[in-house]
JSON list of C-alpha atoms and ligand atoms in Angstrom, two decimals:
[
{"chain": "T", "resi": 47, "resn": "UNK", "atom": "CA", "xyz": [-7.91, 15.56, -16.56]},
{"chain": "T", "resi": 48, "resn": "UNK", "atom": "CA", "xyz": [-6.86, 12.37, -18.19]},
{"chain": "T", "resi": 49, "resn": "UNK", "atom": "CA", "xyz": [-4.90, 11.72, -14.97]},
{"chain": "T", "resi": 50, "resn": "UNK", "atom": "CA", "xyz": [-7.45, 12.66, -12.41]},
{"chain": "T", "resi": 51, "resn": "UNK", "atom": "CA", "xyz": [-9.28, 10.43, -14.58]},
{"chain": "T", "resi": 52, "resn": "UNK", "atom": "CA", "xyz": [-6.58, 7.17, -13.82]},
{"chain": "T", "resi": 53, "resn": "UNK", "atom": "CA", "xyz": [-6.61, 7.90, -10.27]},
{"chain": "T", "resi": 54, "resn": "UNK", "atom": "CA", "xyz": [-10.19, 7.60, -10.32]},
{"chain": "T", "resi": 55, "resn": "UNK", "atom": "CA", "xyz": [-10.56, 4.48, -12.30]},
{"chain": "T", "resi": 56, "resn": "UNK", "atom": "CA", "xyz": [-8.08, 2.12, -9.60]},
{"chain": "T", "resi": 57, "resn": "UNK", "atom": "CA", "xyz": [-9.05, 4.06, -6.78]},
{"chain": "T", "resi": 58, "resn": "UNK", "atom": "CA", "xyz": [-12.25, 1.99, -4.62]},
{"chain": "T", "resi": 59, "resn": "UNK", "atom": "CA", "xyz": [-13.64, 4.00, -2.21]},
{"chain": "T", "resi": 60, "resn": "UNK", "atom": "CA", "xyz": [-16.17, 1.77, 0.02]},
{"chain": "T", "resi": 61, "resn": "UNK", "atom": "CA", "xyz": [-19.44, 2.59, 1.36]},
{"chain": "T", "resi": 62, "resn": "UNK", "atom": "CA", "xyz": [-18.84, 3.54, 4.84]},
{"chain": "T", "resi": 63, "resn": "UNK", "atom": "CA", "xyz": [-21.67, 1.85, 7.59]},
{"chain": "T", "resi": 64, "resn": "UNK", "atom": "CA", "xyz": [-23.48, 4.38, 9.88]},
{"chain": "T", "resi": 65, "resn": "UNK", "atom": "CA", "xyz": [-24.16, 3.70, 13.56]},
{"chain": "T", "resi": 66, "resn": "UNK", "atom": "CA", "xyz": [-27.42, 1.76, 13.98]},
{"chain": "T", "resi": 67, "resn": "UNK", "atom": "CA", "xyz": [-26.33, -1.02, 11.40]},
{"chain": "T", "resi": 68, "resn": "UNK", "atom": "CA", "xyz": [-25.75, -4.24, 13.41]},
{"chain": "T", "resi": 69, "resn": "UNK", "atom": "CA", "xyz": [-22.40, -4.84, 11.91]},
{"chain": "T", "resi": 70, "resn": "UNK", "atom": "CA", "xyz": [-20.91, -2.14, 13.62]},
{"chain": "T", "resi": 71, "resn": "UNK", "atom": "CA", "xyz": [-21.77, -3.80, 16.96]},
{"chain": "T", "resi": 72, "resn": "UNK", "atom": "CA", "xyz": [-19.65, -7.21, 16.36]},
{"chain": "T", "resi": 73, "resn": "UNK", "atom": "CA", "xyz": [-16.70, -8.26, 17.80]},
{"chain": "T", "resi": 74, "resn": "UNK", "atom": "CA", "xyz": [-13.88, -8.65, 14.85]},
{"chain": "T", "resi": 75, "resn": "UNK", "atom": "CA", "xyz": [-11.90, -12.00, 14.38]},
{"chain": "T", "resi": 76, "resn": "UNK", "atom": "CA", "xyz": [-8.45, -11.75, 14.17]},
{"chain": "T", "resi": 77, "resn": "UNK", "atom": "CA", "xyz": [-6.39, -11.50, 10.52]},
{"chain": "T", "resi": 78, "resn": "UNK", "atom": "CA", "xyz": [-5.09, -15.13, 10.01]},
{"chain": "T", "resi": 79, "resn": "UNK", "atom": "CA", "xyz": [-3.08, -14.60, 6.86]},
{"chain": "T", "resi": 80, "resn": "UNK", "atom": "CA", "xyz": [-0.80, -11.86, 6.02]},
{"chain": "T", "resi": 81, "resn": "UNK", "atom": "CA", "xyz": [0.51, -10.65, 2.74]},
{"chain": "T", "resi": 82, "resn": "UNK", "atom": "CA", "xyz": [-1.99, -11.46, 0.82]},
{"chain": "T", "resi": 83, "resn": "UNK", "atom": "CA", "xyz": [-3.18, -10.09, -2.33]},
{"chain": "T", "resi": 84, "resn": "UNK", "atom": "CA", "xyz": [-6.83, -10.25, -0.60]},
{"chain": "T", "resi": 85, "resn": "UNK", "atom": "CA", "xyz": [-5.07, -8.24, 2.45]},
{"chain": "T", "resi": 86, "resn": "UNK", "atom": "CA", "xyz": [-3.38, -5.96, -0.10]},
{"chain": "T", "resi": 87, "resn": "UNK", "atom": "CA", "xyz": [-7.05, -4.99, -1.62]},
{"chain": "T", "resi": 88, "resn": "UNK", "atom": "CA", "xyz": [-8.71, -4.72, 1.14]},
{"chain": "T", "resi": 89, "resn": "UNK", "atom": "CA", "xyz": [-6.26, -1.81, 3.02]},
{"chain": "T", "resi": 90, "resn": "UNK", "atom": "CA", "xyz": [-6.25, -0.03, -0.44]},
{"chain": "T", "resi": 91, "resn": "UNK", "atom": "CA", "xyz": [-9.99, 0.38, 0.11]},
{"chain": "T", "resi": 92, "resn": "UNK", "atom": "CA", "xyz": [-9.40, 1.43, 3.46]},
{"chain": "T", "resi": 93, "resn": "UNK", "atom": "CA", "xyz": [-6.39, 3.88, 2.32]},
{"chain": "T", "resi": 94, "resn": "UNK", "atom": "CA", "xyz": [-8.64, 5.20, -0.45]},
{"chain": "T", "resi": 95, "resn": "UNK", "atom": "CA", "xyz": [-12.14, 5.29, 1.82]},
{"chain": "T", "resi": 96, "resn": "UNK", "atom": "CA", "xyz": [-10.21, 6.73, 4.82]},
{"chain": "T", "resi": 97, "resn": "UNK", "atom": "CA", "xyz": [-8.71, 9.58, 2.75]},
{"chain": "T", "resi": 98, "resn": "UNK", "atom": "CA", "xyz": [-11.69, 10.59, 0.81]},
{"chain": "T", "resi": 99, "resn": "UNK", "atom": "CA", "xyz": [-14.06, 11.44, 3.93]},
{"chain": "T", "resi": 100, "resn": "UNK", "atom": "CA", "xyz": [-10.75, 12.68, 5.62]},
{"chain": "T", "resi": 101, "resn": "UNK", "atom": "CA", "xyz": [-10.65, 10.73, 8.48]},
{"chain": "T", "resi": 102, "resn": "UNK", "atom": "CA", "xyz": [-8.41, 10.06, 10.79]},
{"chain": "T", "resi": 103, "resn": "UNK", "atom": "CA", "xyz": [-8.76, 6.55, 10.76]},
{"chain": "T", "resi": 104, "resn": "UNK", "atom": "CA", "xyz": [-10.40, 3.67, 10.04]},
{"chain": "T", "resi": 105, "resn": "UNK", "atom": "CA", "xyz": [-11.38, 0.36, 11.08]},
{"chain": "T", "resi": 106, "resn": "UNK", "atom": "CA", "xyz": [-12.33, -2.76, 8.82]},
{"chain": "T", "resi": 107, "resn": "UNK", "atom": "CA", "xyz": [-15.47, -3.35, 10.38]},
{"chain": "T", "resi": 108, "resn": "UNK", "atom": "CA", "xyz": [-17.03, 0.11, 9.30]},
{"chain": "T", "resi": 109, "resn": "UNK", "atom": "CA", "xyz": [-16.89, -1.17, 5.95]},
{"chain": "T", "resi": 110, "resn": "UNK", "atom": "CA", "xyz": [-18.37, -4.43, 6.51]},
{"chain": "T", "resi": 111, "resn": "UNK", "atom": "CA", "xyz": [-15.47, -6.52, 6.90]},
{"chain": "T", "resi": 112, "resn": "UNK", "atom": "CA", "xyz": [-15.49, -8.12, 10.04]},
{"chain": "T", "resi": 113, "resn": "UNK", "atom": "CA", "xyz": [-11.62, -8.39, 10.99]},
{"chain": "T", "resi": 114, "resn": "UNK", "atom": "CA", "xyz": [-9.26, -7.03, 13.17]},
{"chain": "T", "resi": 115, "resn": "UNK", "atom": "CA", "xyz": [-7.79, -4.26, 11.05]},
{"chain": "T", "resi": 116, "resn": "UNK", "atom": "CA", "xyz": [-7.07, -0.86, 11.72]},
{"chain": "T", "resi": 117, "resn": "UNK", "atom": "CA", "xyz": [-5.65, 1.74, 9.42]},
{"chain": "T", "resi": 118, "resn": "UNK", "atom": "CA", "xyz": [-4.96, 5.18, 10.45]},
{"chain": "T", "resi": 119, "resn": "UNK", "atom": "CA", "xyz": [-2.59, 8.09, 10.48]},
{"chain": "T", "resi": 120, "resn": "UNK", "atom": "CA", "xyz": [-2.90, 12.07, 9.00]},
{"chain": "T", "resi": 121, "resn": "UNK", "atom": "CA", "xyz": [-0.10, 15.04, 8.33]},
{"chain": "T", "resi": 122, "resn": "UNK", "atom": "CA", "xyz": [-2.68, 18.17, 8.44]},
{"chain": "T", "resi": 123, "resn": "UNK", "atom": "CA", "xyz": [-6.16, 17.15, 8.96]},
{"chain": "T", "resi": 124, "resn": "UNK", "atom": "CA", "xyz": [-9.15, 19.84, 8.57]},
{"chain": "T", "resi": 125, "resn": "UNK", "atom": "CA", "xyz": [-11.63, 17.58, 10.80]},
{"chain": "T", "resi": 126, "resn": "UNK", "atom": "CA", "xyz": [-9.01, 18.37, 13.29]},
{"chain": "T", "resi": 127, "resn": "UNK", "atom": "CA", "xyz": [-6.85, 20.84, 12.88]},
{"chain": "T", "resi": 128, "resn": "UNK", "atom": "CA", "xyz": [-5.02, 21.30, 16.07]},
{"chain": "T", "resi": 129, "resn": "UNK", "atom": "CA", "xyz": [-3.98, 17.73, 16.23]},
{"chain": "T", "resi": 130, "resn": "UNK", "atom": "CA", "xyz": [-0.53, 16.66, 15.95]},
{"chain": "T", "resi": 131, "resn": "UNK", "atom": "CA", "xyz": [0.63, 14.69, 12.71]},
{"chain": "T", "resi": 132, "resn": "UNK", "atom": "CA", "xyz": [0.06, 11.00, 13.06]},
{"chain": "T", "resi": 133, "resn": "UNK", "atom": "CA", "xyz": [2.18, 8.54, 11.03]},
{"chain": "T", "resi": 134, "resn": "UNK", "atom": "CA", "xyz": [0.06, 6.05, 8.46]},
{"chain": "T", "resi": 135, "resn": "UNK", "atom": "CA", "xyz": [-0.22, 3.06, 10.29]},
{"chain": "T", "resi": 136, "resn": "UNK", "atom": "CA", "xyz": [-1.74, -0.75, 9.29]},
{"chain": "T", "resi": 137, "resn": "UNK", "atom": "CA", "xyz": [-2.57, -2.38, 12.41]},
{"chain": "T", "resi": 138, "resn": "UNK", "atom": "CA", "xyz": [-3.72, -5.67, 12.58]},
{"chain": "T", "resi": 139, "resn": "UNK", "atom": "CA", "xyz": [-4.86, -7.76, 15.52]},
{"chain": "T", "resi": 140, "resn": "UNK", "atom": "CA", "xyz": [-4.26, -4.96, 18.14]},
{"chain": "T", "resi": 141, "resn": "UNK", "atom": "CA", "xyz": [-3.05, -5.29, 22.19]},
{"chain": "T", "resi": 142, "resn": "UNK", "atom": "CA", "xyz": [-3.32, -1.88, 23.55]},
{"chain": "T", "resi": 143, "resn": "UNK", "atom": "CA", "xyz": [-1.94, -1.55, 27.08]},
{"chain": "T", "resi": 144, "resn": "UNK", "atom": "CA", "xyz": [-2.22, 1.98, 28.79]},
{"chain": "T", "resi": 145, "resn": "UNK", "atom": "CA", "xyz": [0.56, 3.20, 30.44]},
{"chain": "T", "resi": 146, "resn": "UNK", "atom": "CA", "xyz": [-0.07, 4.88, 33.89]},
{"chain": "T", "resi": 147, "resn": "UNK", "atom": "CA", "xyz": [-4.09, 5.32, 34.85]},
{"chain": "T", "resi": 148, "resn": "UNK", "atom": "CA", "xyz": [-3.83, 9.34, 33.12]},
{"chain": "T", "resi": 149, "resn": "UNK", "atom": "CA", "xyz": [-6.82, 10.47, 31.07]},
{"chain": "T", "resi": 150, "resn": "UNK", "atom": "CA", "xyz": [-7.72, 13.07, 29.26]},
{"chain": "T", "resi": 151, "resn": "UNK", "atom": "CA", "xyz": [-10.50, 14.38, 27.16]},
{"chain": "T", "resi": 152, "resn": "UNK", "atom": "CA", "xyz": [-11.03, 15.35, 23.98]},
{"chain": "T", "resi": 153, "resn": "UNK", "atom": "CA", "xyz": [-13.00, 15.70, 20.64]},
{"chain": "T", "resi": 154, "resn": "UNK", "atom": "CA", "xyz": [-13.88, 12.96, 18.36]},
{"chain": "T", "resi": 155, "resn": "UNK", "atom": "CA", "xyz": [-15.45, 12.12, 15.38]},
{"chain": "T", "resi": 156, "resn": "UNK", "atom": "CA", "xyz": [-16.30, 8.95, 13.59]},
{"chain": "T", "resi": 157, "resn": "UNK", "atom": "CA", "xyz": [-16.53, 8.34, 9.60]},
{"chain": "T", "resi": 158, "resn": "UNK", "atom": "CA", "xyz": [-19.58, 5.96, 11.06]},
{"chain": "T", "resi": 159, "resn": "UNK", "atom": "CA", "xyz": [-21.51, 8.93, 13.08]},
{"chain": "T", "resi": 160, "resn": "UNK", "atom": "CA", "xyz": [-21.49, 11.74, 10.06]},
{"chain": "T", "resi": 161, "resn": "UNK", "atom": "CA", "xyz": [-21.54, 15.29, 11.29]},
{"chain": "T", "resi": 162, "resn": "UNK", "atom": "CA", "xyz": [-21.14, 14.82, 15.05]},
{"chain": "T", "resi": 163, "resn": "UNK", "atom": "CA", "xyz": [-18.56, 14.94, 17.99]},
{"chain": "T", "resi": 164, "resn": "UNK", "atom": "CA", "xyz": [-18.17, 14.51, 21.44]},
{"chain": "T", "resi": 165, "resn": "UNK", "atom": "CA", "xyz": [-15.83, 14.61, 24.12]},
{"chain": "T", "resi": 166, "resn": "UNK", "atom": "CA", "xyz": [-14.36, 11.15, 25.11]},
{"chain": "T", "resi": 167, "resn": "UNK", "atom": "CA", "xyz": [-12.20, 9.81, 28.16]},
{"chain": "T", "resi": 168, "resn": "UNK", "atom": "CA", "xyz": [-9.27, 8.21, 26.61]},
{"chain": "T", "resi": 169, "resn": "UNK", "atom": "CA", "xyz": [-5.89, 6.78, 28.04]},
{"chain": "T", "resi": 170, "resn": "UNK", "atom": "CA", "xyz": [-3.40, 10.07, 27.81]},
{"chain": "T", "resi": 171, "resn": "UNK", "atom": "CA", "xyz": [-0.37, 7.34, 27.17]},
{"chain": "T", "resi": 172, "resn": "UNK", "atom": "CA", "xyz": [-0.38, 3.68, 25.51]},
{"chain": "T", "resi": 173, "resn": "UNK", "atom": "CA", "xyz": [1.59, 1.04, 24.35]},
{"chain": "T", "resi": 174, "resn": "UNK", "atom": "CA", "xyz": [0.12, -0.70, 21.59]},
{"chain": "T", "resi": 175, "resn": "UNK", "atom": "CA", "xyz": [1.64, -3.93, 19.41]},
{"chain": "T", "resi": 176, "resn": "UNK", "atom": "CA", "xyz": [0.43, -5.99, 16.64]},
{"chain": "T", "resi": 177, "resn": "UNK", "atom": "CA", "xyz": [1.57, -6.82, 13.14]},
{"chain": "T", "resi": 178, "resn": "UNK", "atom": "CA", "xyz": [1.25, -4.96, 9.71]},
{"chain": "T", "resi": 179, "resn": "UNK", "atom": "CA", "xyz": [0.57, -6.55, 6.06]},
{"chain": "T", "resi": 180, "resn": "UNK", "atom": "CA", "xyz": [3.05, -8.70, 5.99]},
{"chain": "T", "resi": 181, "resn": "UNK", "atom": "CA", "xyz": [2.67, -10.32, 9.79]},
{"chain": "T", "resi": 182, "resn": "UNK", "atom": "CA", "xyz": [5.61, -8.07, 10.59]},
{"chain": "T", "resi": 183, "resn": "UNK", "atom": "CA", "xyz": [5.90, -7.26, 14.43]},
{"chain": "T", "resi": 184, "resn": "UNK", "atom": "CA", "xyz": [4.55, -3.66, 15.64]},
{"chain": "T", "resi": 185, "resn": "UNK", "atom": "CA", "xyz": [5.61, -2.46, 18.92]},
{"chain": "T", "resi": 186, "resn": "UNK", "atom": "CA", "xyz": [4.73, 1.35, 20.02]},
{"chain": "T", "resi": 187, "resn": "UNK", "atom": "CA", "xyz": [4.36, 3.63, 22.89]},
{"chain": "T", "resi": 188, "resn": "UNK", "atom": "CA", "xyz": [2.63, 7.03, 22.26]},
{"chain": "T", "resi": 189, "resn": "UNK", "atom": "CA", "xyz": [0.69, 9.67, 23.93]},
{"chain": "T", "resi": 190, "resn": "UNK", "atom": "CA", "xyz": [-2.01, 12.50, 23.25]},
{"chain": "T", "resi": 191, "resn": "UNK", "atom": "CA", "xyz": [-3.87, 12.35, 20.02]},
{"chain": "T", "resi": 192, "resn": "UNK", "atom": "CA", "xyz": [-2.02, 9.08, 18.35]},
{"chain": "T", "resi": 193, "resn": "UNK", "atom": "CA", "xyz": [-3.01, 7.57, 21.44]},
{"chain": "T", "resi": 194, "resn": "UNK", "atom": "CA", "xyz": [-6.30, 8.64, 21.18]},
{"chain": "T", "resi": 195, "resn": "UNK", "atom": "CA", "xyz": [-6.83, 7.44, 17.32]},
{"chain": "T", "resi": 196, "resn": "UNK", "atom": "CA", "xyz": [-5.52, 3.82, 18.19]},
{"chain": "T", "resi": 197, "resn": "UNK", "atom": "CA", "xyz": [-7.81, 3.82, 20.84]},
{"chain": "T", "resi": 198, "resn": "UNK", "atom": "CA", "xyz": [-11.17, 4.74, 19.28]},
{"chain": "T", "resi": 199, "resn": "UNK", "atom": "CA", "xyz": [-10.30, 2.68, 16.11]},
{"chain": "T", "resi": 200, "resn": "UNK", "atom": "CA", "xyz": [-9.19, -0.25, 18.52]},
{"chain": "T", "resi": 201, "resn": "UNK", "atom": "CA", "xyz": [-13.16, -0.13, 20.02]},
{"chain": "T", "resi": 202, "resn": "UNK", "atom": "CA", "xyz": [-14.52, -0.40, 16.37]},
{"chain": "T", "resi": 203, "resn": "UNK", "atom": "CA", "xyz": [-13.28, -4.03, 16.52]},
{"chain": "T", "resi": 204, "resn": "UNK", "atom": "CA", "xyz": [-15.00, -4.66, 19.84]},
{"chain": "T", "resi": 205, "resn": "UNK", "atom": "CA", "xyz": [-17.89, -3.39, 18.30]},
{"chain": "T", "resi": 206, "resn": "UNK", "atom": "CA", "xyz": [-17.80, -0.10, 20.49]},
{"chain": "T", "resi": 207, "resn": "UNK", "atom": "CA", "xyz": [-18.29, 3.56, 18.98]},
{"chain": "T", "resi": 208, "resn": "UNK", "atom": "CA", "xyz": [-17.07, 6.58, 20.68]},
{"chain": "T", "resi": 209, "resn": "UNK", "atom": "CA", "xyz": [-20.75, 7.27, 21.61]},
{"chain": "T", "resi": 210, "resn": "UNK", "atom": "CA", "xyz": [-20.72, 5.15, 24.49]},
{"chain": "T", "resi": 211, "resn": "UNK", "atom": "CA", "xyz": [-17.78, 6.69, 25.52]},
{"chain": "T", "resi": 212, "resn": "UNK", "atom": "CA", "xyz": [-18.80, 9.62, 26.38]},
{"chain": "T", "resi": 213, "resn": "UNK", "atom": "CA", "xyz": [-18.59, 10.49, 29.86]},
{"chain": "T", "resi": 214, "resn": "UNK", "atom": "CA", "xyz": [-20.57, 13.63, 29.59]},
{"chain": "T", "resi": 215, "resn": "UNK", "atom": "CA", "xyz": [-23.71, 13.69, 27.39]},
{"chain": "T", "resi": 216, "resn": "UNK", "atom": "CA", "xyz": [-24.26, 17.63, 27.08]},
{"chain": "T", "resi": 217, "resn": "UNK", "atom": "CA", "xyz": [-20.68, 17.24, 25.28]},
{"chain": "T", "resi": 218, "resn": "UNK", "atom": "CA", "xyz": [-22.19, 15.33, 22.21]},
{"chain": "T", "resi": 219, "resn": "UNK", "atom": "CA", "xyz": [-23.91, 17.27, 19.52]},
{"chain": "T", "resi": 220, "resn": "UNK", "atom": "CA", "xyz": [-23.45, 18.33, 15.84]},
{"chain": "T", "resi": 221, "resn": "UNK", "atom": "CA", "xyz": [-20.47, 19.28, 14.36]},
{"chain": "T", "resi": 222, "resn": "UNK", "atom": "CA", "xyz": [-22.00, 22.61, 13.17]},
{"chain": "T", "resi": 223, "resn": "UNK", "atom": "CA", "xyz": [-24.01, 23.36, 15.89]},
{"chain": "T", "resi": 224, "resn": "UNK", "atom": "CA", "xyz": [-20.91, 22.94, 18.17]},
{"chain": "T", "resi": 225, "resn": "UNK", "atom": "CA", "xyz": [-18.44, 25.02, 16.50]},
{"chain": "T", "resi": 226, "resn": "UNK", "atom": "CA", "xyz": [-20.10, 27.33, 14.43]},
{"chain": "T", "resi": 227, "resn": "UNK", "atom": "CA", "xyz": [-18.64, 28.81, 11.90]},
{"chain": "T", "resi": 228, "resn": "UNK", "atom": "CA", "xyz": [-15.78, 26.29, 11.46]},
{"chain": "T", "resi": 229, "resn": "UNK", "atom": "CA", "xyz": [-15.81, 24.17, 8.84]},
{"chain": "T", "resi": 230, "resn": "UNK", "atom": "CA", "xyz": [-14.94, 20.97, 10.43]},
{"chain": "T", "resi": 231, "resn": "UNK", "atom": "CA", "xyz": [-18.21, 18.56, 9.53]},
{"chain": "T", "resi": 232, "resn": "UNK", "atom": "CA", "xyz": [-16.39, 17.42, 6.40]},
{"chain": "T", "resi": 233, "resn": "UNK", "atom": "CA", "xyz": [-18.21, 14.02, 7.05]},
{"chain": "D", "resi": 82, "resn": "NI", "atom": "NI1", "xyz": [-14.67, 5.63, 14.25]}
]
């Protein structure tokens, strides 16, 4: 109890914006200063947000903060179970380059569209750099799902959500209307 308790007290889980609110729609400026105790706060929000609604990721600009910062990364994750682990990552000011012109579809959901998914188009491999907290060169190439995450969070800061990504329309719907019976609307 009287630990649950502690966790609860320095945790700061942030109100999470749903699609609709014009803030979601902006284009993100980039992170200027690194290493920062502002920065610092700000991702622990993002850590602590992200991992209470279970998501997969998350991008600054769902929670009102209109920068280009990414944060995302899961070991077993019951919004999608099939998915391979994905380390946790803090990406900031983003370059995604897709290697090769494959695609391939897949599920999403978004912390910022509660309850739904839909199959999305994405690059099937990418190279994506940037820096983390502390301004410090990242430099990746991945493939399948990890691909996929970076990508949809990587919209967010062009103001893009998956919605509008969807190449198919009859392949967007509610979580538990989709897939009865499995509990994966944990949004
Ligand atoms: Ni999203």
């Amino acid at each position: 109890m009287e630990k649950a308790a502690k966790i609860l007290a320095i945790m700061a889980i942030r109100e999470v914006l749903k699609m609709g609110d014009p803030r979601l729609l902006a284009v993100s400026e980039p992170v200027r200063e690194f290493g920062t105790p502002a920065l610092e706060s700000l991702l622990a929000d993002m850590r602590d947000t992200m991992r209470d609604l279970n998501g997969a990721g998350l991008a600054a600009p769902q929670i009102g903060v209109n920068l280009r910062l990414v944060i995302f990364g899961m070991d077993y994750n019951p919004r999608y179970p099939d998915a391979a682990p994905v380390p946790y990552t803090v990406l900031i000011n983003p370059t995604l380059t897709p290697i090769g012109e494959d695609m391939e579809e897949g599920w999403e959901g978004c912390l910022s569209v509660p309850g739904m998914r839909g199959v999305v188009p994405r690059y099937k491999h990418l190279r994506y750099t940037g820096v983390d907290a502390d301004g410090l060169p990242i430099d990746r190439i991945v493939s399948g799902f990890h691909a996929r995450v970076v990508q949809h969070e990587a919209d967010h800061l062009d103001g893009i959500l998956y919605p509008r990504r969807i190449a198919d329309l009859t392949q967007f719907g509610f979580s538990d209307a989709l897939f009865p019976g499995q509990d994966l609307a944990d949004d």
